[in-house]
PDB file of C-alpha atoms in Angstrom:
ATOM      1  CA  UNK A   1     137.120  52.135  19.543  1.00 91.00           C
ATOM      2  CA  UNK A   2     140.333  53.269  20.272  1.00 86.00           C
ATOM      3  CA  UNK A   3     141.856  54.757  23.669  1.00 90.00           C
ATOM      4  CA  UNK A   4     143.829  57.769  22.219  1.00 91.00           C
ATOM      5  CA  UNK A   5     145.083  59.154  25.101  1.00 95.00           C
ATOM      6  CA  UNK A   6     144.952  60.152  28.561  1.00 95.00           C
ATOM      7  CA  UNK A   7     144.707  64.221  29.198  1.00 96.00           C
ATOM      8  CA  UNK A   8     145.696  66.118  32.394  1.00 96.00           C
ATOM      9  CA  UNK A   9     144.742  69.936  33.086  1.00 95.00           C
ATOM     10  CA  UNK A  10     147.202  71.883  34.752  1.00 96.00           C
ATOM     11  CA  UNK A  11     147.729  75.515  35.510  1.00 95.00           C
ATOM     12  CA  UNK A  12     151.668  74.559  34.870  1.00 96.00           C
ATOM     13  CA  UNK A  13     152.233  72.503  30.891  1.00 96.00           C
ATOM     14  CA  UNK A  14     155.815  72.961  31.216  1.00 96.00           C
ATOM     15  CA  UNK A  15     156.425  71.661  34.956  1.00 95.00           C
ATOM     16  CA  UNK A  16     154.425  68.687  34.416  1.00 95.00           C
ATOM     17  CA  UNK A  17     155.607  67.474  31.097  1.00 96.00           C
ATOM     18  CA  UNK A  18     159.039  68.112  32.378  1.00 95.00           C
ATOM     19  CA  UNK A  19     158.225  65.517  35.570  1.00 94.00           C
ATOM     20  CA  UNK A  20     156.637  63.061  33.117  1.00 95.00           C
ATOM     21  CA  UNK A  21     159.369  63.295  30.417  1.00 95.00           C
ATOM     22  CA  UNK A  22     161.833  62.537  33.531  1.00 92.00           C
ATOM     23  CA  UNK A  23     159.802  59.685  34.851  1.00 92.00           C
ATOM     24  CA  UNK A  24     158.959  57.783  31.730  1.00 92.00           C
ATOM     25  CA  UNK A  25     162.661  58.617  30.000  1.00 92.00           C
ATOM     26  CA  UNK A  26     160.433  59.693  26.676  1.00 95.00           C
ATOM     27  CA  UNK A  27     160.632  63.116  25.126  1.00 96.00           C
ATOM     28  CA  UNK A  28     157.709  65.520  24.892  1.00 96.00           C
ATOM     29  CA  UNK A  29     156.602  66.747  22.070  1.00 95.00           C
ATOM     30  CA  UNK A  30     155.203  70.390  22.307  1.00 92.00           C
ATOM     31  CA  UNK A  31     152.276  70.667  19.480  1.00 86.00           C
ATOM     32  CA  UNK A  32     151.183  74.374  20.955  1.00 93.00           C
ATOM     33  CA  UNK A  33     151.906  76.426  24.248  1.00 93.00           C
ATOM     34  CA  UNK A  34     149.324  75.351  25.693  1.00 95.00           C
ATOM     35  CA  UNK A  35     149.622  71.278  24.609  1.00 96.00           C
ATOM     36  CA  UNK A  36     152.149  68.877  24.819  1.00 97.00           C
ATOM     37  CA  UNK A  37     152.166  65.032  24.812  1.00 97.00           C
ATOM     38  CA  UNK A  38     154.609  62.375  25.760  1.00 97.00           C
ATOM     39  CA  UNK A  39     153.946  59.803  23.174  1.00 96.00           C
ATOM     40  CA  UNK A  40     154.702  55.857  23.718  1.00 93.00           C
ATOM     41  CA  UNK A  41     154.442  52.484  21.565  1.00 92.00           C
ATOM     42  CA  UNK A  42     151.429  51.996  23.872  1.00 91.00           C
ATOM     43  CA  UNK A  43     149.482  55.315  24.727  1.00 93.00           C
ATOM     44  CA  UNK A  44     149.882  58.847  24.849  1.00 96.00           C
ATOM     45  CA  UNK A  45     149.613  61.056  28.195  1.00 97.00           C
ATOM     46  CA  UNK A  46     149.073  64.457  27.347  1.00 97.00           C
ATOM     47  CA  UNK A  47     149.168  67.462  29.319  1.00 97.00           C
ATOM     48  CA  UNK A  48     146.777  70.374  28.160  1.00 95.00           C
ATOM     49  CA  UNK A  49     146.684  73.692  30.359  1.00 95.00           C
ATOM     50  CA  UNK A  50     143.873  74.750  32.225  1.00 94.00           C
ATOM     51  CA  UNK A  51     143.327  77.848  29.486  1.00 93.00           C
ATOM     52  CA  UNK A  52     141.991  75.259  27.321  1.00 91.00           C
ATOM     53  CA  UNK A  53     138.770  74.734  29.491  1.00 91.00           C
ATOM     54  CA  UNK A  54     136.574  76.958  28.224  1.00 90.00           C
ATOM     55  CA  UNK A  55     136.964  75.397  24.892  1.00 89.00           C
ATOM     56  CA  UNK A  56     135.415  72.168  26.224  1.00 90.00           C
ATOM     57  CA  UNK A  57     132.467  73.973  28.307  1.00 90.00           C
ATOM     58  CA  UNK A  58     132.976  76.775  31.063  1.00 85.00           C
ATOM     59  CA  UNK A  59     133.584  74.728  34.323  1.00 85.00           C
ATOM     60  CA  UNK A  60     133.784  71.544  33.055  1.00 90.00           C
ATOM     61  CA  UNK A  61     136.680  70.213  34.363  1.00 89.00           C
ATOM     62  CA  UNK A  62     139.635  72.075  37.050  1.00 87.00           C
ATOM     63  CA  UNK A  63     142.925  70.989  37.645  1.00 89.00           C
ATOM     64  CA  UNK A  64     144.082  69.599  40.665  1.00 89.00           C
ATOM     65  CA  UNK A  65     141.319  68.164  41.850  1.00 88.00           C
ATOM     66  CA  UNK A  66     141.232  64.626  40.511  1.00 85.00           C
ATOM     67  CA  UNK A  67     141.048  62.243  43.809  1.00 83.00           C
ATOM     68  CA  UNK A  68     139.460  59.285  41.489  1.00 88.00           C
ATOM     69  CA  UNK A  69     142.119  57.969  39.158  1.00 92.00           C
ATOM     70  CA  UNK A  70     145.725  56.572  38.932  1.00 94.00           C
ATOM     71  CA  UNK A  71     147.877  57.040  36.056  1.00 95.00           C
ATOM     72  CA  UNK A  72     149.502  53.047  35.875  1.00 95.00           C
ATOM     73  CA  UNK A  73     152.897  53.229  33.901  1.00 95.00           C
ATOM     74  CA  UNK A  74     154.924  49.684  33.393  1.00 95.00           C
ATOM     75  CA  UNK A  75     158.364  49.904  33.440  1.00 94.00           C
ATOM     76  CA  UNK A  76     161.123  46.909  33.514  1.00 93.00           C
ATOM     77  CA  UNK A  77     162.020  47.386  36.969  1.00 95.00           C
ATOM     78  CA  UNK A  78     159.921  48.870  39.331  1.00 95.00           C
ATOM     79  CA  UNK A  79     162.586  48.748  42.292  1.00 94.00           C
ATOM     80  CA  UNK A  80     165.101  50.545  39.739  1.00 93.00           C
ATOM     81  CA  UNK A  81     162.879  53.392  38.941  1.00 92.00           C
ATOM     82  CA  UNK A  82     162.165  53.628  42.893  1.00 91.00           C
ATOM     83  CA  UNK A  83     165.268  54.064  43.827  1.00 90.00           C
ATOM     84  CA  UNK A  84     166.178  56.883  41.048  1.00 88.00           C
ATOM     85  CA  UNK A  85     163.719  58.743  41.854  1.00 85.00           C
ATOM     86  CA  UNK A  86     165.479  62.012  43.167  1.00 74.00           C
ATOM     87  CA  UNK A  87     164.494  62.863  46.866  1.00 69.00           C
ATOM     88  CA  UNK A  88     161.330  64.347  47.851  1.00 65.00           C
ATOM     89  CA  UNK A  89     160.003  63.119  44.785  1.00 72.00           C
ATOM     90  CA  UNK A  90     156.311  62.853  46.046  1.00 74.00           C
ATOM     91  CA  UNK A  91     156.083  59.096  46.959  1.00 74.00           C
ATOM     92  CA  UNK A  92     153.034  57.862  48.604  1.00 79.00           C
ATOM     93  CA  UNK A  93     153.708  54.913  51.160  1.00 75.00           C
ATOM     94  CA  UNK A  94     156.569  52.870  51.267  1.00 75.00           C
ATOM     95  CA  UNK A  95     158.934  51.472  49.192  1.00 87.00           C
ATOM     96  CA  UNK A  96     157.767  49.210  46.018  1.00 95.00           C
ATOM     97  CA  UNK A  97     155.456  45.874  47.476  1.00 94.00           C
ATOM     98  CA  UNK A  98     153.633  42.795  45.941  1.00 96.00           C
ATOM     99  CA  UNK A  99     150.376  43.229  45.248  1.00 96.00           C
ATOM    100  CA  UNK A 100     147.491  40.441  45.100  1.00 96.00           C
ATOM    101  CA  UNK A 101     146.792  41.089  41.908  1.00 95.00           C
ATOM    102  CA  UNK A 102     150.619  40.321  40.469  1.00 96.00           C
ATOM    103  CA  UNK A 103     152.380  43.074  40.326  1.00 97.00           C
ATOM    104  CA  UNK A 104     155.067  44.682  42.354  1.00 97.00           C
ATOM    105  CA  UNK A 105     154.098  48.551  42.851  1.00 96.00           C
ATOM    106  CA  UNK A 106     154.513  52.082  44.263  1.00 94.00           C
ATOM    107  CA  UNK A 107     152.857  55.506  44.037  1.00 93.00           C
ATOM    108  CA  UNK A 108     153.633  58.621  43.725  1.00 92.00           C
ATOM    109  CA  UNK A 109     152.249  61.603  43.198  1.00 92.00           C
ATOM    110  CA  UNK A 110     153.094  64.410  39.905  1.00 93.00           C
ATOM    111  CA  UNK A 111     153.359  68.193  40.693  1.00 92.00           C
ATOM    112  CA  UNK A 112     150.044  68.751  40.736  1.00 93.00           C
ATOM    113  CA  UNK A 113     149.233  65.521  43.106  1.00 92.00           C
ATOM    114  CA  UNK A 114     147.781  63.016  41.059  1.00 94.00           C
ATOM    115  CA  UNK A 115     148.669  59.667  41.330  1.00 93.00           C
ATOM    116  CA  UNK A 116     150.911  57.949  39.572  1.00 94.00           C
ATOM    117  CA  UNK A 117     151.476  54.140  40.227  1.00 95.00           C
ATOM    118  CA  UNK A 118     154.779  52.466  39.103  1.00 95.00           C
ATOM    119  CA  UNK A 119     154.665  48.731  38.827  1.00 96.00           C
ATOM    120  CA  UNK A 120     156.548  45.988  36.784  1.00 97.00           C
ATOM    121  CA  UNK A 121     154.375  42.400  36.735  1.00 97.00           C
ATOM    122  CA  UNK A 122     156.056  39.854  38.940  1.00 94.00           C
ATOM    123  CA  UNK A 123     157.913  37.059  37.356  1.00 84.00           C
ATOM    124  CA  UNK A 124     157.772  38.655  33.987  1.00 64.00           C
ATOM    125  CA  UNK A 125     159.879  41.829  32.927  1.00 56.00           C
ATOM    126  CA  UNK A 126     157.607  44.417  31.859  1.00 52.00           C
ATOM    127  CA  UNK A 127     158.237  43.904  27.775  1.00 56.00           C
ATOM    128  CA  UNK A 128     156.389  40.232  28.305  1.00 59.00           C
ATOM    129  CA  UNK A 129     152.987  42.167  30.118  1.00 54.00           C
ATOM    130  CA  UNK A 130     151.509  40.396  32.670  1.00 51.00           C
ATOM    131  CA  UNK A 131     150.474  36.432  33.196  1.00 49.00           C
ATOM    132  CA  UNK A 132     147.928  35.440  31.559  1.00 47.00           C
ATOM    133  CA  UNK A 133     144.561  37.812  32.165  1.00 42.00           C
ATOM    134  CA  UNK A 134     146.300  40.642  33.126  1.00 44.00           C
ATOM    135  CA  UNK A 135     145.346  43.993  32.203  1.00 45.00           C
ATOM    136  CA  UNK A 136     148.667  45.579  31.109  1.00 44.00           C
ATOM    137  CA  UNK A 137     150.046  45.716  27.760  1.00 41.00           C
ATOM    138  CA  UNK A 138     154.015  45.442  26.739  1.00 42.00           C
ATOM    139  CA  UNK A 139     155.737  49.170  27.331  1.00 40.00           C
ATOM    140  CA  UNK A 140     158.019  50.340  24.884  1.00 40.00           C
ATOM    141  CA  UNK A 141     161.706  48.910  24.803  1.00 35.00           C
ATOM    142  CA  UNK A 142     163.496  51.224  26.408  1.00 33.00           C
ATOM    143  CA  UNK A 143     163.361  50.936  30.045  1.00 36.00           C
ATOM    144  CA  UNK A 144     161.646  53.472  32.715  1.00 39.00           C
TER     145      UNK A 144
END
């Protein structure tokens, strides 16, 4: 099995893949009004609009209400990224910590309020993934 991609409904494609284009420093790639993804070396995050619901099953699924998951992207330098981030960008908490689990972390949350976590593994830049029996893989080259 392969993990393809991640999906996220919203009522507004163009706001949010603007926001994660921004973030993540990778173009989108619009494959139909209603669908556009922002592909990188190591997954895809794409960004479907709520019209597409009924195509999966009436009521299956409604945007804006996820209070379950965090999107994790790895970038080179976590305290970099935090500090770019234009005001009022949606942070959650303070600035970027340690966490017990090895890497140095904040969130945020996208237009639509789900949560985003930034991190970069401590002691290691974000191309060389985590110590041994971490979870992350390497992100792309370019940093976030």
């Amino acid at each position: 099995m392969h993990l393809a991609a991640t999906r996220i409904l919203t009522d507004d494609v163009d706001t949010l893949l603007a926001f994660y284009a921004d973030l993540t420093g990778v173009d989108a790639v619009r494959r139909h009004p209603m669908f556009g993804e922002i592909r990188t070396p190591t997954g895809t995050l794409a960004i479907a609009s709520t019209a597409t619901i009924p195509l999966l099953g009436e009521g299956v699924a409604e945007a804006r209400a996820n209070r379950s998951i965090i999107l994790d992207l790895q970038v080179e330098d976590v305290d970099a990224v935090s500090r770019a981030l234009p005001r009022g960008t949606g942070t959650v908490g303070d600035a970027p910590r340690d966490m017990p689990w090895g890497n140095r972390s904040f969130l945020l949350r996208d237009p639509d309020g789900n949560l985003v976590n930034v991190f970069t593994p401590l002691g290691r830049t974000a191309q060389e993934g985590p110590a041994e029996g971490g979870h992350a893989r390497p992100a792309e080259s370019r940093p976030v």
